[in-house]
Amino acid sequence: MKILYLLFAVFLLLFQATSGSADPLFADTVECRSQGKFCRVGVCPPTFTATGTCHGGLMNCCSK
């Protein structure tokens, strides 16, 4: 019975996903983020302007 706790811990560590490990698939997303901008669904916040698109045109690329 005590080994179940150890197995659970091992499985938790094996299947843990690391944040930021997925590569962006879209070239426009890479270009937007490399310029220090960010992607957002819908309109950009009030002090930001949409300067392009992300995720194949589904999102806006927002910048100051």
Short mmCIF file of C-alpha atoms in Angstrom, two decimals:
data_model
loop_
_atom_site.label_atom_id
_atom_site.label_comp_id
_atom_site.label_asym_id
_atom_site.label_seq_id
_atom_site.Cartn_x
_atom_site.Cartn_y
_atom_site.Cartn_z
CA MET A 1 0.00 0.00 0.00
CA LYS A 2 2.84 2.40 0.76
CA ILE A 3 4.30 1.96 -2.70
CA LEU A 4 1.18 3.47 -4.29
CA TYR A 5 2.14 6.91 -2.95
CA LEU A 6 5.59 6.56 -4.50
CA LEU A 7 4.15 5.42 -7.83
CA PHE A 8 1.71 8.32 -7.83
CA ALA A 9 4.57 10.77 -7.31
CA VAL A 10 6.60 9.18 -10.11
CA PHE A 11 3.67 9.31 -12.54
CA LEU A 12 2.98 12.90 -11.59
CA LEU A 13 6.55 13.88 -12.43
CA LEU A 14 6.62 11.86 -15.66
CA PHE A 15 3.44 13.34 -17.09
CA GLN A 16 3.95 16.90 -15.93
CA ALA A 17 3.79 19.44 -18.74
CA THR A 18 6.17 22.36 -18.76
CA SER A 19 4.76 25.75 -19.61
CA GLY A 20 6.10 27.35 -22.75
CA SER A 21 7.41 24.13 -24.23
CA ALA A 22 5.10 24.19 -27.26
CA ASP A 23 6.42 25.97 -30.31
CA PRO A 24 4.08 28.39 -32.07
CA LEU A 25 2.88 26.99 -35.37
CA PHE A 26 2.12 30.24 -37.15
CA ALA A 27 4.74 32.55 -38.65
CA ASP A 28 2.72 35.68 -37.85
CA THR A 29 2.62 34.70 -34.17
CA VAL A 30 6.39 34.24 -34.08
CA GLU A 31 6.91 37.61 -35.76
CA CYS A 32 4.53 39.39 -33.37
CA ARG A 33 6.12 37.97 -30.23
CA SER A 34 9.67 38.48 -31.46
CA GLN A 35 8.96 42.22 -31.70
CA GLY A 36 7.88 42.36 -28.04
CA LYS A 37 4.16 42.49 -28.80
CA PHE A 38 1.39 40.16 -27.65
CA CYS A 39 -1.55 38.31 -29.21
CA ARG A 40 -5.12 38.81 -28.07
CA VAL A 41 -8.54 37.56 -29.15
CA GLY A 42 -10.84 40.46 -29.99
CA VAL A 43 -9.90 44.11 -29.63
CA CYS A 44 -6.68 45.25 -27.98
CA PRO A 45 -6.77 46.99 -24.56
CA PRO A 46 -7.50 50.76 -24.60
CA THR A 47 -3.87 51.94 -24.58
CA PHE A 48 -2.75 49.45 -27.26
CA THR A 49 -3.27 49.30 -31.02
CA ALA A 50 -3.65 46.32 -33.35
CA THR A 51 -0.57 46.21 -35.57
CA GLY A 52 -1.08 42.84 -37.24
CA THR A 53 -2.50 39.37 -36.76
CA CYS A 54 -1.59 36.18 -34.91
CA HIS A 55 -2.55 32.51 -35.23
CA GLY A 56 -3.24 32.69 -38.93
CA GLY A 57 -5.39 35.84 -38.71
CA LEU A 58 -7.62 34.66 -35.84
CA MET A 59 -6.12 37.01 -33.23
CA ASN A 60 -4.81 40.58 -33.11
CA CYS A 61 -1.19 41.49 -32.52
CA CYS A 62 -1.25 44.35 -30.00
CA SER A 63 1.46 46.92 -29.32
CA LYS A 64 1.85 50.22 -27.45
#
